[in-house]
Short mmCIF file of C-alpha atoms in Angstrom, two decimals:
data_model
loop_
_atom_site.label_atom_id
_atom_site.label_comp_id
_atom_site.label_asym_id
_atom_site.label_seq_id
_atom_site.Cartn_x
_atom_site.Cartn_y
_atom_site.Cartn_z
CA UNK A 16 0.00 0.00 0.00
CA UNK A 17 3.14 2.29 0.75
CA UNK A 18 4.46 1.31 -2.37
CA UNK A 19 1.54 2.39 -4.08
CA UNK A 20 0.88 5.97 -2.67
CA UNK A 21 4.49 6.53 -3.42
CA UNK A 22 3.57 5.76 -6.74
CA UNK A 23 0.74 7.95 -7.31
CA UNK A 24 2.89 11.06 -5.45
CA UNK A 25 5.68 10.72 -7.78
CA UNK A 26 2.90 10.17 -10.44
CA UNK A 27 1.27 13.57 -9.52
CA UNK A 28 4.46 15.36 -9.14
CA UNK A 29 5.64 14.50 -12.49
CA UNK A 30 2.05 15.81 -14.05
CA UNK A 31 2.55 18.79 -11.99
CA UNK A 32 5.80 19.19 -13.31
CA UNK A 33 4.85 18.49 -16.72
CA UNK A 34 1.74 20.93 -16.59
CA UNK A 35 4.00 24.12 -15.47
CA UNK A 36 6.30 23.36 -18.19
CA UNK A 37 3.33 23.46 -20.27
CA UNK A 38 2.42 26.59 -19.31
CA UNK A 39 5.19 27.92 -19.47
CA UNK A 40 5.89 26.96 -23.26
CA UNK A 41 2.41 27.81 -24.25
CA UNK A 42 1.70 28.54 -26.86
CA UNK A 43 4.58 27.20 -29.21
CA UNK A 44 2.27 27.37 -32.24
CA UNK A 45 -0.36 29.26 -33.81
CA UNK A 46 -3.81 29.26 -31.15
CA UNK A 47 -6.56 29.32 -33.41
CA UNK A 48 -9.90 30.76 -32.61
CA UNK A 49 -13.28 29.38 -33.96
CA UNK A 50 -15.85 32.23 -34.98
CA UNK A 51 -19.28 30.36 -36.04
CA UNK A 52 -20.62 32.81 -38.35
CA UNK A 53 -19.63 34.76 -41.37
CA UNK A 54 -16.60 36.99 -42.06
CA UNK A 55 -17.56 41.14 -41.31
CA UNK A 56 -20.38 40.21 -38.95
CA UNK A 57 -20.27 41.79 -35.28
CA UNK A 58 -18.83 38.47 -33.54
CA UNK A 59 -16.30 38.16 -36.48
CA UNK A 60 -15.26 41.70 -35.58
CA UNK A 61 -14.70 41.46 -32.42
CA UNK A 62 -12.60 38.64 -32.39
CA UNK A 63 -10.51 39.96 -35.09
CA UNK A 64 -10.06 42.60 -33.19
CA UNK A 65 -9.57 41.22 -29.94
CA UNK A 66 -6.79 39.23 -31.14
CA UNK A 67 -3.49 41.23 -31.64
CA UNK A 68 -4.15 42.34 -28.22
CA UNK A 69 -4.21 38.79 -26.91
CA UNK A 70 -0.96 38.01 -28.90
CA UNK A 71 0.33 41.35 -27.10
CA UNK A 72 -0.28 40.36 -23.98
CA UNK A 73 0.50 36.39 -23.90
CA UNK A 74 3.67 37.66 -25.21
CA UNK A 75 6.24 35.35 -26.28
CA UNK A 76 5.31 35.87 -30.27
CA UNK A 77 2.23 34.76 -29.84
CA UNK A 78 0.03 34.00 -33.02
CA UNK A 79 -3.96 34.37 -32.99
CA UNK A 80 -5.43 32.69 -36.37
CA UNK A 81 -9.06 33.61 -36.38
CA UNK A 82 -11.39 30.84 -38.48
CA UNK A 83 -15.08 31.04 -39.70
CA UNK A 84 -17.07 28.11 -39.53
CA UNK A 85 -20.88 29.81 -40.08
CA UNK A 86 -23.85 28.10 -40.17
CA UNK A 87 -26.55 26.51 -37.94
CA UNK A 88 -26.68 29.62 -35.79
CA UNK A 89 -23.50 29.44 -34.45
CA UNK A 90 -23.97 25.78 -33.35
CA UNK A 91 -21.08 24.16 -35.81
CA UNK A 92 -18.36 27.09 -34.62
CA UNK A 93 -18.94 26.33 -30.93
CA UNK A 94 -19.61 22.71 -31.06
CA UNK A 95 -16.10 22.42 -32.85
CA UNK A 96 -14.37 24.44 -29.74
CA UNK A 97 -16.58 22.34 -26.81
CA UNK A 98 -15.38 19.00 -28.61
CA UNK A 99 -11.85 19.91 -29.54
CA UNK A 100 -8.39 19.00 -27.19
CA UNK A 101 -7.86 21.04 -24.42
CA UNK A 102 -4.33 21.95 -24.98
CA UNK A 103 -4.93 25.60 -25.03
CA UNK A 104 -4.83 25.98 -29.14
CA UNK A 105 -8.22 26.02 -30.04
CA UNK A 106 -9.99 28.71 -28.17
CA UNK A 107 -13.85 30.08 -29.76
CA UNK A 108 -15.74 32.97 -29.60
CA UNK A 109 -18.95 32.51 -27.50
CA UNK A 110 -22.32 34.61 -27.86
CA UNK A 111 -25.25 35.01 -25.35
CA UNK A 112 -27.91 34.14 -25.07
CA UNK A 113 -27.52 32.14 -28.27
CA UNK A 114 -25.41 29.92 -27.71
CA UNK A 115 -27.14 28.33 -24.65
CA UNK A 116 -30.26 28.90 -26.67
CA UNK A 117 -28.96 26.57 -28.85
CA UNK A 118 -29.00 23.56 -26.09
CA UNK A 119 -32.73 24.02 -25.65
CA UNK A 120 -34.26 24.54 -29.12
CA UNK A 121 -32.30 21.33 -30.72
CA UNK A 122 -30.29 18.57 -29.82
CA UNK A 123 -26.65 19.86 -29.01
CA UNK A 124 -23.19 17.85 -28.64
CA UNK A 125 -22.54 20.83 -25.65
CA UNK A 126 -23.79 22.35 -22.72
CA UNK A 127 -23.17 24.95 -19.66
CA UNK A 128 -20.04 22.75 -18.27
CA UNK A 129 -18.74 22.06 -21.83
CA UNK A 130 -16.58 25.01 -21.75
CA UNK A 131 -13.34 26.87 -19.69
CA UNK A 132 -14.85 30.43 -19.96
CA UNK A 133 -12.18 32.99 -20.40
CA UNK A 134 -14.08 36.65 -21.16
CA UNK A 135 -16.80 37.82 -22.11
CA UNK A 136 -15.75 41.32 -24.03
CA UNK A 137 -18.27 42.93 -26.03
CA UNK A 138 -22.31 44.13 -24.66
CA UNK A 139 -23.78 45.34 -28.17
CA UNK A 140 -26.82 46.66 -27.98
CA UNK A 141 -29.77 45.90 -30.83
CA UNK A 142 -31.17 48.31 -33.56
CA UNK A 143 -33.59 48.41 -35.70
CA UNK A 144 -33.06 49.38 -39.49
CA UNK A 145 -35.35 49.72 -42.63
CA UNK A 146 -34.54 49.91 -45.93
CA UNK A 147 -34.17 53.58 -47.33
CA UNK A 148 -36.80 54.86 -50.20
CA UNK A 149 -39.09 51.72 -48.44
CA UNK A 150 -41.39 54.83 -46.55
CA UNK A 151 -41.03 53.18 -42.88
CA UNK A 152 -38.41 55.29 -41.57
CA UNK A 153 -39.40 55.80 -37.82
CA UNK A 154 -40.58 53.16 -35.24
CA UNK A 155 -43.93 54.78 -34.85
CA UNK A 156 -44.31 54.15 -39.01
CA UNK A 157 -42.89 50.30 -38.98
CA UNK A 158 -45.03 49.20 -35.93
CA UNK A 159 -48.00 51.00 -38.12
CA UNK A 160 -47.18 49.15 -40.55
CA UNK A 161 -46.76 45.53 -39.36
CA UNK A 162 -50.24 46.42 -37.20
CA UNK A 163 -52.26 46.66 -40.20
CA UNK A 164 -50.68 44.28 -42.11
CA UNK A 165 -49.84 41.53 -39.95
CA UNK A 166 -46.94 38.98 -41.86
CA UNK A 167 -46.14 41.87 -44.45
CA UNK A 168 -43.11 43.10 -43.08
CA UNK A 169 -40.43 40.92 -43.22
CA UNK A 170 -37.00 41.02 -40.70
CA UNK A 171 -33.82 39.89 -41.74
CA UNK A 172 -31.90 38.47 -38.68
CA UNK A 173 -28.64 36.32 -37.79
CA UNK A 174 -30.53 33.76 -35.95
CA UNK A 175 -33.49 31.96 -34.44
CA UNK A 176 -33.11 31.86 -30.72
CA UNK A 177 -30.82 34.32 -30.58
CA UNK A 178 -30.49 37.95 -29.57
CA UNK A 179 -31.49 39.32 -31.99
CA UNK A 180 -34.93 36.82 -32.85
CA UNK A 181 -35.50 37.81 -28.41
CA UNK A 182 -35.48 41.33 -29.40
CA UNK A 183 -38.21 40.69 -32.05
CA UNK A 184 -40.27 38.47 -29.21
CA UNK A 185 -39.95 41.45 -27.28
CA UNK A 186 -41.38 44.05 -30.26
CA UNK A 187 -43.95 42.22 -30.81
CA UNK A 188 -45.36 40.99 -27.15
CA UNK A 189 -45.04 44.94 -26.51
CA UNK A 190 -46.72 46.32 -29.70
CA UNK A 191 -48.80 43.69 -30.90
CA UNK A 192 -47.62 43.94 -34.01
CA UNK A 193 -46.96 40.57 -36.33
CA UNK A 194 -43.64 40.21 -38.47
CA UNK A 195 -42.23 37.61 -40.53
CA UNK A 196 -38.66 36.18 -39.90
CA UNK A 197 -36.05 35.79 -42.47
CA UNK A 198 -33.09 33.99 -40.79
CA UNK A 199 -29.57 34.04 -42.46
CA UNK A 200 -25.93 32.68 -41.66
CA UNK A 201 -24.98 35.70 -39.76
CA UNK A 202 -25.71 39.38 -39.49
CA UNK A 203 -23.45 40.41 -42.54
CA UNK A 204 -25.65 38.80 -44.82
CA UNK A 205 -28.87 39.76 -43.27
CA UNK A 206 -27.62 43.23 -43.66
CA UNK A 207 -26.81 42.63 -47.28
CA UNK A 208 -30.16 41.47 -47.91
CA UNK A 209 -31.72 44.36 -46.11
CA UNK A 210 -29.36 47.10 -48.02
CA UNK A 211 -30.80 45.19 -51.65
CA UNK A 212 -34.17 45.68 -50.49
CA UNK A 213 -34.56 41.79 -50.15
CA UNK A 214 -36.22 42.33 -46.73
CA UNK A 215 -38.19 45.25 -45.52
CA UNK A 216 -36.11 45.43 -42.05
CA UNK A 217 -34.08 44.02 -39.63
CA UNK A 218 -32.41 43.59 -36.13
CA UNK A 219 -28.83 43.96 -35.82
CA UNK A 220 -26.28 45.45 -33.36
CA UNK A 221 -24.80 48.44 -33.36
CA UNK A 222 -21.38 47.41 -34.12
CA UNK A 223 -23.19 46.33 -37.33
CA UNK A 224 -24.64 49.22 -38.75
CA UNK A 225 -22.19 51.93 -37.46
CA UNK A 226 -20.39 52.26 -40.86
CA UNK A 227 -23.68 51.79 -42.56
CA UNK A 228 -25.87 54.94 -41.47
CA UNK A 229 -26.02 56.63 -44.77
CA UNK A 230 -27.29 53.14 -46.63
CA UNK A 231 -30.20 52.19 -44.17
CA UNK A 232 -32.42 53.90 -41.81
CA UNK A 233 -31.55 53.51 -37.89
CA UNK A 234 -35.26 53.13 -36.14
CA UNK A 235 -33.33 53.52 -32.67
CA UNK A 236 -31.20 51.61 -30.01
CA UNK A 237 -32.61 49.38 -27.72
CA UNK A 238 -30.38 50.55 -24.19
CA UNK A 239 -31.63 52.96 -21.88
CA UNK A 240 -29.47 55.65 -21.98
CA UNK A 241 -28.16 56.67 -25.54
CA UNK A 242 -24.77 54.93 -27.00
CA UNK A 243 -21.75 56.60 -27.29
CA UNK A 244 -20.97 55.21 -30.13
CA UNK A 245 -24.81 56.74 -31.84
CA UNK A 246 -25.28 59.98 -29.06
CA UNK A 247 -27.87 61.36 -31.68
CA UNK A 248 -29.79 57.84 -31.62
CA UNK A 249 -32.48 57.88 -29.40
CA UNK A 250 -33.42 54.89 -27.66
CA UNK A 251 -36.64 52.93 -28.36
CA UNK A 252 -37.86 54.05 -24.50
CA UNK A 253 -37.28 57.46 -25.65
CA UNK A 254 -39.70 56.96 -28.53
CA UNK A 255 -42.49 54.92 -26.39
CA UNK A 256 -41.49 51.40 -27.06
CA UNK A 257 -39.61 49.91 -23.79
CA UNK A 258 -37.12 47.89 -25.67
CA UNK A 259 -33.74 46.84 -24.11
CA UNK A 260 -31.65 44.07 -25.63
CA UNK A 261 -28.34 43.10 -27.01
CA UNK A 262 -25.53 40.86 -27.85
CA UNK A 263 -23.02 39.64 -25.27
CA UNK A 264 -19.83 38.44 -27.39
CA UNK A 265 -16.51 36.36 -25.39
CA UNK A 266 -14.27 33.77 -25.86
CA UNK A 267 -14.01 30.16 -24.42
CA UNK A 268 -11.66 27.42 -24.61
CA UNK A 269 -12.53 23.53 -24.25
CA UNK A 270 -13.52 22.26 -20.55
CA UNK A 271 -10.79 20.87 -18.79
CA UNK A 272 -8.10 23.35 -20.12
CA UNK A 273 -5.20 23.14 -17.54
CA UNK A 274 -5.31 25.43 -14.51
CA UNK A 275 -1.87 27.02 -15.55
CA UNK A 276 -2.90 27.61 -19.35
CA UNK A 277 -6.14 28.94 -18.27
CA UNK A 278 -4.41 31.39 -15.78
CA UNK A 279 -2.46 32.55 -18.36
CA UNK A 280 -5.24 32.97 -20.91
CA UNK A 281 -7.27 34.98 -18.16
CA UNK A 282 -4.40 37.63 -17.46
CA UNK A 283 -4.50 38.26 -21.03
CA UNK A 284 -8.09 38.66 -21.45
CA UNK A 285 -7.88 40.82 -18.24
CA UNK A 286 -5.48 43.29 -19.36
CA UNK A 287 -8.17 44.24 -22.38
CA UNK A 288 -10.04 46.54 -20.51
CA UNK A 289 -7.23 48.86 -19.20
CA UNK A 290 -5.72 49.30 -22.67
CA UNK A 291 -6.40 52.60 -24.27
CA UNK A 292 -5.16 51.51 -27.38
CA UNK A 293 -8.18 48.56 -27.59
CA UNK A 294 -10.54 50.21 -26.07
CA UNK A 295 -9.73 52.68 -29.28
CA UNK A 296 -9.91 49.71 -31.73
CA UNK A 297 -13.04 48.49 -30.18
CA UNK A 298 -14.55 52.14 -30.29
CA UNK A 299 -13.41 52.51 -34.20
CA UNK A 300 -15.78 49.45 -34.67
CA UNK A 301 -18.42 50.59 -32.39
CA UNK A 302 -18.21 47.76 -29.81
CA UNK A 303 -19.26 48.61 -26.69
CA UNK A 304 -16.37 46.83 -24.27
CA UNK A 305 -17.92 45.23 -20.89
CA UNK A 306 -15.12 42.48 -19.59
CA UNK A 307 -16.50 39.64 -17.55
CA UNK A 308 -13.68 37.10 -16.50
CA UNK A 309 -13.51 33.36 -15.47
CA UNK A 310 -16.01 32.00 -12.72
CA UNK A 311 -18.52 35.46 -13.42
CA UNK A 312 -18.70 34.82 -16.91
CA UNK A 313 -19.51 31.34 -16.19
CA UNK A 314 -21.85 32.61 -14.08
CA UNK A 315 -23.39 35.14 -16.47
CA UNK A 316 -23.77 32.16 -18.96
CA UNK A 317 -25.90 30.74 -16.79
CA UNK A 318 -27.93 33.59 -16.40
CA UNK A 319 -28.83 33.78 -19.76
CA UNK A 320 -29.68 29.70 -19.97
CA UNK A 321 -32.17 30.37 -17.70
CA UNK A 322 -33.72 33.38 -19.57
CA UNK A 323 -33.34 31.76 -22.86
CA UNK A 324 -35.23 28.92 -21.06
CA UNK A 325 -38.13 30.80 -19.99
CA UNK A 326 -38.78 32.86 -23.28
CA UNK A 327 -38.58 28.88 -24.77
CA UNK A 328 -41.25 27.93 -22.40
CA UNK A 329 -43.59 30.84 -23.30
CA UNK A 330 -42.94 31.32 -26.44
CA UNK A 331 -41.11 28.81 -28.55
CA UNK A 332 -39.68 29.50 -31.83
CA UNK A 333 -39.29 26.25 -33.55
#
């Protein structure tokens, strides 16, 4: 029996050994994050430019390779991250309340505890935009609109179940007004479908339409004090409509990433929201930086499963 815990203690202190040394090479190749929509939507954005500041701060020439895998609503992207090795080189980005969304409107390969949550990074807040020349160019005009002609104005979105489709459950159980969903890949498309007048409207974030003012019409933002990034925006509550809603946007890494790695990962994710020069980049994008770390973005996660879960039990939207 001596024999044996002496074993298991040289056992452990070899894995200790051999996890600090892993740390402390990590990473020795490229880490490559998983983004599971398109290329130029809001999550795409941020991570893109999230990541030179990451390589900046795990030091050590450090190489971020950002890859899109769109489709299913994000589900593809993060099931690829919850399901890869946990060797600290494939990391993903992480939207709420979407992706827990995802566990309750379908079958998923991933849940709450499938991840090692690193930051959450980015709080966007929604919009609404119409088409220009299409005559509904204020809220009070599109709610009009969809009142009288229940079904006949159609919304381009990113996702079902998403923040974006929650927004629109909120419009609606507020106005009584009746739209029809047009889901796409991600927001970059549903914004190139809106600007070619394929839809009549749709719900995006602000990061999304910030370079786009002069192409579509911006109904309003749904926060309750006015952006910075859109001071001469009024917010929905401003116009009547109590609207608030948005986009949270991290990164996680693989459950069961090793304590030492993950440390490591978190002081870099840490340092974001003290640099002037991201905060900057983030601004030039029209991101709206709100950091939430480790065991409180875990937390937060959860959160949002359990409102996801009760607009899914009131209102389901499959």
């Amino acid at each position: 029996m001596l024999h044996f815990i002496r074993t298991i203690t040289i056992a452990g202190s070899v894995a200790l050994a051999a996890g600090a040394a892993f740390a402390q090479d990590h990473p020795d190749k490229p880490i490559e994050v998983i983004v599971g929509y398109s290329a130029g939507g809001g999550t795409d954005v941020m991570a893109r430019t999230t990541a030179p500041f990451i390589e900046k701060y795990l030091g050590d020439g450090a190489s971020i390779v950002v890859k899109n895998m769109p489709g299913a609503s994000g589900q593809i992207g993060v099931t690829e991250v919850a399901t890869a090795d946990p060797d600290g080189y494939t990391l993903g980005t992480f939207n709420l309340p979407g992706m827990m969304a995802r566990t309750i409107d379908r079958e998923a390969d991933y849940d709450q505890d499938s991840f090692t949550y690193l930051a959450n990074v980015v709080n966007d807040p929604n919009v609404i935009v119409t088409t220009k020349g299409g005559g509904l160019d204020s809220i009070d005009k599109l709610i009009e609109e969809a009142k009288a002609n229940p079904g006949a104005v159609t919304v381009g979105m990113s996702s079902l179940g998403g923040d974006d489709h929650f927004m629109l459950i909120k419009l609606q159980q507020l106005t009584g007004a009746e739209f029809t969903i047009v889901p796409f890949k991600g927001s970059a498309p549903a914004r190139t479908a809106l600007m070619g007048g394929h839809v009549a409207m749709g719900i995006l974030n602000i990061s999304e339409v910030a370079e786009f003012q002069e192409e579509l019409n911006v109904l309003g933002v749904a926060t309750e004090e006015r952006s910075d990034f859109a001071p001469d925006l009024p917010t929905f509550k401003e116009q009547g409509v109590d609207l608030i809603n948005g986009s949270m946007r991290g990164f996680v890494a693989p459950a069961g990433l090793p304590e030492d790695v993950r440390a490591k990962l978190l002081d870099a994710f840490e340092q974001l929201e003290g640099d002037a020069e991201f905060q900057e980049a983030m601004k030039a994008t029209a991101n709206p930086v709100e950091v939430v770390t480790g065991d409180a973005f875990k937390a937060l996660t959860g959160d949002l499963y359990d409102l996801a879960r009760g607009v899914w039990e009131e209102t389901p939207w499959n």
